Short mmCIF file of C-alpha atoms in Angstrom, two decimals:
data_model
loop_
_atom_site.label_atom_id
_atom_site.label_comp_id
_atom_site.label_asym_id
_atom_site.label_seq_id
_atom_site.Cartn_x
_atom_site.Cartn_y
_atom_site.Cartn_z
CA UNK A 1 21.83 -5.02 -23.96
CA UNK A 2 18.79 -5.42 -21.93
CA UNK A 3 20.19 -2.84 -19.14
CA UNK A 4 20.12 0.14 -22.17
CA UNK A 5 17.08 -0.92 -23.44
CA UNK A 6 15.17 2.46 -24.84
CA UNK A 7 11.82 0.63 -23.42
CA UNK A 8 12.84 1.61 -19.91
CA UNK A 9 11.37 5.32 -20.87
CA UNK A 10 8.08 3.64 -20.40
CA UNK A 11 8.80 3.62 -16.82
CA UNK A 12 9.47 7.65 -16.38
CA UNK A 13 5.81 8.33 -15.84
CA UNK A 14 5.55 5.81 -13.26
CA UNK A 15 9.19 7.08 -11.60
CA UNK A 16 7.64 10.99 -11.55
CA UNK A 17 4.27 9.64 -10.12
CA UNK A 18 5.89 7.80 -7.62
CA UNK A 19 8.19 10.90 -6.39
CA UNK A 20 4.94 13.01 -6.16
CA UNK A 21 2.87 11.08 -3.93
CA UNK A 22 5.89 9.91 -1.59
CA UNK A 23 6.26 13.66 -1.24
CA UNK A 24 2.81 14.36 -0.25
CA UNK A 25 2.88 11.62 1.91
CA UNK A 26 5.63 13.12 3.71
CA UNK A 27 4.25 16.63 3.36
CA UNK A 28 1.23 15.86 4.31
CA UNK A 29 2.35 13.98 7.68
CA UNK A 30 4.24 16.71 8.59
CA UNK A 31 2.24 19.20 8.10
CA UNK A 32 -0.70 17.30 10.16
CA UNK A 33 2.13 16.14 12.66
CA UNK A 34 2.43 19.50 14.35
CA UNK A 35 -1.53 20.12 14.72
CA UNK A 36 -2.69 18.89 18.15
CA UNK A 37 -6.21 17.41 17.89
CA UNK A 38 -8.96 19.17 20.14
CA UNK A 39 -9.22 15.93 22.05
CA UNK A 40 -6.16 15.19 22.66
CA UNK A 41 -6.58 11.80 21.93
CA UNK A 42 -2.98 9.44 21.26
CA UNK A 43 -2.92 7.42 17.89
CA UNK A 44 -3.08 4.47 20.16
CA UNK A 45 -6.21 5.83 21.98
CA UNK A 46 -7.51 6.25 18.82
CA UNK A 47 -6.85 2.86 17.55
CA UNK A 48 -7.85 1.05 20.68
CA UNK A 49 -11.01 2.84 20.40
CA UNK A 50 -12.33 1.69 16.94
CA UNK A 51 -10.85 -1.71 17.81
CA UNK A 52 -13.32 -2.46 20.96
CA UNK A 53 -16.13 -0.24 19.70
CA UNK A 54 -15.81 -3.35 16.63
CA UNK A 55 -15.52 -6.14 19.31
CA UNK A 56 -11.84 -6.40 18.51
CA UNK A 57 -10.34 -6.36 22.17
CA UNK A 58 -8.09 -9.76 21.51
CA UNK A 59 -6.32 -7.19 18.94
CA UNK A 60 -3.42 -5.95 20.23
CA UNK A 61 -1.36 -2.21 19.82
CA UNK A 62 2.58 -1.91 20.01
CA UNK A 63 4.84 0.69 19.40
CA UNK A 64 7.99 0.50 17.21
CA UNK A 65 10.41 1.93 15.97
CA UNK A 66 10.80 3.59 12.42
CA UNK A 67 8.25 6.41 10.33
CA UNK A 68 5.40 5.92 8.49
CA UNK A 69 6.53 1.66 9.48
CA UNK A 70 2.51 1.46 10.54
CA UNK A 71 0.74 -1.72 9.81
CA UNK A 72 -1.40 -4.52 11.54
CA UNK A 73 -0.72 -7.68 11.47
CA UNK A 74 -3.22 -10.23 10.97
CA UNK A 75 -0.75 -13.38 11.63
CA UNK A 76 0.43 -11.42 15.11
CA UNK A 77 -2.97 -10.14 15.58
CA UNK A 78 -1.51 -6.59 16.15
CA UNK A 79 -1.58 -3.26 15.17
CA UNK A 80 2.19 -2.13 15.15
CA UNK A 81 2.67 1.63 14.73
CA UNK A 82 5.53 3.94 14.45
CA UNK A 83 6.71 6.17 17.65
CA UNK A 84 5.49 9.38 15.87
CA UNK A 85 1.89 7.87 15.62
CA UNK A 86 1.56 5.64 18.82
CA UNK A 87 1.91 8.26 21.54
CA UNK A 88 1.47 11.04 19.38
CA UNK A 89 -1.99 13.59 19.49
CA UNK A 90 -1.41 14.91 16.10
CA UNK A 91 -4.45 14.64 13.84
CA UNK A 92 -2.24 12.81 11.32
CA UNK A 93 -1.06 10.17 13.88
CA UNK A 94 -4.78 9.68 14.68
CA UNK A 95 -5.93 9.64 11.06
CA UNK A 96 -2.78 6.81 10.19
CA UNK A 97 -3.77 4.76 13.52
CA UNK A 98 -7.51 4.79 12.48
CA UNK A 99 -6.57 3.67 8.84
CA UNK A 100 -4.80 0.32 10.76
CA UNK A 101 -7.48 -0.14 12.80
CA UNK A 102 -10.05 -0.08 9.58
CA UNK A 103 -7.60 -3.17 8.13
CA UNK A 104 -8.31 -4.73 11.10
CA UNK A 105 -11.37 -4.77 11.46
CA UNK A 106 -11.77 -5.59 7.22
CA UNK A 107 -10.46 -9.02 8.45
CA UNK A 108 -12.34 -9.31 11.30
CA UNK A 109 -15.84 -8.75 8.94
CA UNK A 110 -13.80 -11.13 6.48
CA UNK A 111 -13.67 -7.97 3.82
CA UNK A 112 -13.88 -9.89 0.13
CA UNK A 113 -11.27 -7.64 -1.34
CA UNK A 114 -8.81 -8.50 1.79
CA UNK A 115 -9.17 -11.90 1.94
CA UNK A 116 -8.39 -12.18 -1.85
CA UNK A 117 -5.05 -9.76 -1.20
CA UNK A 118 -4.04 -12.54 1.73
CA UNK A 119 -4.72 -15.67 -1.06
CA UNK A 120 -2.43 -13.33 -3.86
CA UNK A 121 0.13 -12.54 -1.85
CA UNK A 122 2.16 -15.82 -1.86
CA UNK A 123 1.66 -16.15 -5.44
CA UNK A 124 2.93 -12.35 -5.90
CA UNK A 125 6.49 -12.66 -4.18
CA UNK A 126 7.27 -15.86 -6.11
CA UNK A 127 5.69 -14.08 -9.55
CA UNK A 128 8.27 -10.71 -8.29
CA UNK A 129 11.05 -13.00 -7.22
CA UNK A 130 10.74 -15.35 -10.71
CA UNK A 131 9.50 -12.65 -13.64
CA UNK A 132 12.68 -10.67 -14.24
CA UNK A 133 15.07 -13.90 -14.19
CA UNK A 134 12.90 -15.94 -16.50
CA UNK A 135 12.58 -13.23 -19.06
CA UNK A 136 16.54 -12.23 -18.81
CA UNK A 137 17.03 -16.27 -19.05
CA UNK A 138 14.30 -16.15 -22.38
CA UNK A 139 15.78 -13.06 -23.86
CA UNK A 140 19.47 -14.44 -23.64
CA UNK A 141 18.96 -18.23 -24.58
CA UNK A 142 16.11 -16.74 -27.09
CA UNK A 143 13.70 -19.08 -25.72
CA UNK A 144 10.54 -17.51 -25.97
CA UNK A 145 8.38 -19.82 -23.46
CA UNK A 146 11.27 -18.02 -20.95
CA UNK A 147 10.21 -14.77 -21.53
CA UNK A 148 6.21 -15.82 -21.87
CA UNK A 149 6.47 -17.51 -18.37
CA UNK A 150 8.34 -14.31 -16.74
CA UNK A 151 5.39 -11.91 -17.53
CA UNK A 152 2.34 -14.77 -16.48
CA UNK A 153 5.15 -14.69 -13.26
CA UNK A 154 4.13 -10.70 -13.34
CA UNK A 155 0.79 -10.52 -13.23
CA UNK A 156 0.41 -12.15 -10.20
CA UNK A 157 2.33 -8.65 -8.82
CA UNK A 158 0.14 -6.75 -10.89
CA UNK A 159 -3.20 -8.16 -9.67
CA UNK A 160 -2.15 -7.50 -5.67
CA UNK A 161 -1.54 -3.96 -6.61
CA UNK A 162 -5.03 -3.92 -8.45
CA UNK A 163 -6.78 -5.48 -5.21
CA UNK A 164 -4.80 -3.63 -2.80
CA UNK A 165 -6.32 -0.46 -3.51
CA UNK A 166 -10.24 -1.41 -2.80
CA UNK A 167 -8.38 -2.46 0.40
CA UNK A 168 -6.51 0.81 1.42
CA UNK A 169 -9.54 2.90 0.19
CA UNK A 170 -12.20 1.34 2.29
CA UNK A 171 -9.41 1.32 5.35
CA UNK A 172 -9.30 5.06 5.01
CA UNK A 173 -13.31 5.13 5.04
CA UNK A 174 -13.77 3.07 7.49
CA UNK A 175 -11.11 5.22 9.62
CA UNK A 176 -12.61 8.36 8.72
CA UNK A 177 -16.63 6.90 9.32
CA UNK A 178 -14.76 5.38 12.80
CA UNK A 179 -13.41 9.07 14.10
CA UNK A 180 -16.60 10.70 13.18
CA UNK A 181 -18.93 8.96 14.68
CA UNK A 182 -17.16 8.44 18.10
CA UNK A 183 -16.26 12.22 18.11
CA UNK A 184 -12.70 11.54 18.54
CA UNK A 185 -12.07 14.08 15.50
CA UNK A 186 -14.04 17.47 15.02
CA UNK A 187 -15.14 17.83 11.48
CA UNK A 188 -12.25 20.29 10.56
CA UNK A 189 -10.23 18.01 11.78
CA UNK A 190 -11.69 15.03 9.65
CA UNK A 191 -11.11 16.78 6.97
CA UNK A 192 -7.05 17.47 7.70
CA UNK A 193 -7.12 13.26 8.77
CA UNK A 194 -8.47 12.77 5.00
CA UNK A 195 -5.92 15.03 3.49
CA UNK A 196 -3.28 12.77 5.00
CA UNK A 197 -5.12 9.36 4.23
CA UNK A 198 -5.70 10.40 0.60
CA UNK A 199 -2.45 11.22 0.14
CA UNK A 200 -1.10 7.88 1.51
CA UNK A 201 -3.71 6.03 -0.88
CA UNK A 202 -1.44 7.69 -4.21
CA UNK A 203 1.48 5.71 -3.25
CA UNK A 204 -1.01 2.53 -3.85
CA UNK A 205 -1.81 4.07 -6.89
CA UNK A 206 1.48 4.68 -7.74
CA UNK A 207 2.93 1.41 -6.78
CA UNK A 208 0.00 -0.02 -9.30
CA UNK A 209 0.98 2.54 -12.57
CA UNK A 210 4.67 1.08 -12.13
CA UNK A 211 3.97 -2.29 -12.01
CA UNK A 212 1.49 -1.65 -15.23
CA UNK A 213 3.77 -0.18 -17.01
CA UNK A 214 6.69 -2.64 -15.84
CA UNK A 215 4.49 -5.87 -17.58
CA UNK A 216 3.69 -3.24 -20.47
CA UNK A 217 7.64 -2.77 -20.95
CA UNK A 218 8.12 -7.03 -20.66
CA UNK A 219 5.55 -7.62 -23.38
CA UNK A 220 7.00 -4.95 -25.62
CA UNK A 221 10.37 -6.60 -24.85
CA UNK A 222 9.37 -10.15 -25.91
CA UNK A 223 7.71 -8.93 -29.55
CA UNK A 224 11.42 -7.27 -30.08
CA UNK A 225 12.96 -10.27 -29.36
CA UNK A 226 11.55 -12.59 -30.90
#
């Protein structure tokens, strides 16, 4: 049976990766969560900041609700983040609000890596939603066009990962470059705002090894069987 398939092993590495940067994600937050910045400038201070020092005042900032829920929104035109970031003077709540700000102003400077991401993504959640089905469909009728068609389906997931990390990368310098040069961090304090950025960019990293190793484990699947 597919389900007790020794090929899922291949994903352990992935599954242990994955579990070590979600924790330094969380232990990084935390840790930078209780530091006040000299400043005492909000995350949405922060934000606003890089956004009209870019040009960017049609760009919006709401709170909501959640942790670690921060994103912008280029359909909304808005950077949304979390209630521990938005009114928050933590360096890590000024280091996650810079790192949405950066994303928006990638689109505003129409970013090539971003703009690809937006053209992939509607092809990804039909390749995510479509892969595994077509390959349980080719391994059970034996139809191997099935299976072939369910990991082509996968790549398209694969590639987003693979451009999404150019993207969260250059967010996190642009974020960094952003605090620096408006003195809204002190240098020690940079350098606490990059420990918690850096550690956010692993679970990109992370999120690419497993969906490597996920197509890996569909192509060994269809030369077994065949």
């Amino acid at each position: 049976m597919l389900w007790y398939d020794p090929t899922y092993l291949i994903m352990i590495p992935a599954i242990i990766f994955a579990l070590i940067a979600d924790s330094m994600v969380k232990s990084n937050f935390s840790k930078y969560s209780k530091e006040t910045s000299t400043k005492g400038v909000t995350g949405a201070d922060a934000a606003r900041a890089i956004l009209d020092e870019n040009g960017l005042y049609n760009v919006g900032i709401e709170a909501i609700s959640g942790e670690l829920t921060d994103h912008y929104d280029p359909t909304a035109n808005v950077i949304r983040l979390s209630q521990s970031v938005y009114g928050s003077t933590s360096i890590a709540a000024i280091g996650v609000a810079a790192h949405e700000a950066g994303h928006a102003v990638q689109h505003s400077q129409e970013y090539a890596p971003i703009k690809a991401r937006m053209a992939v993504i509607p092809v990804s959640k039909i390749g995510s939603s479509l892969s595994m089905p077509l390959v349980l469909l080719g391994l059970f009728f034996s139809f191997k066009p099935l299976i072939t068609a369910g990991i082509f389906a996968f790549v398209a997931v694969v590639l987003l990962q693979l451009i999404t990390l150019p993207v969260e990368f250059n967010a996190s310098s642009r974020a960094l470059k952003a605090l620096d040069n408006q003195g809204i961090l002190y240098p020690e304090e940079l350098g606490k705002a990059k420990k918690v950025l850096s550690a956010a960019a692993m679970t990109y990293v992370a999120a690419l090894l497993s969906s490597l190793l996920t197509l890996l484990r569909l192509i060994l699947l269809s030369r077994r069987r065949r």
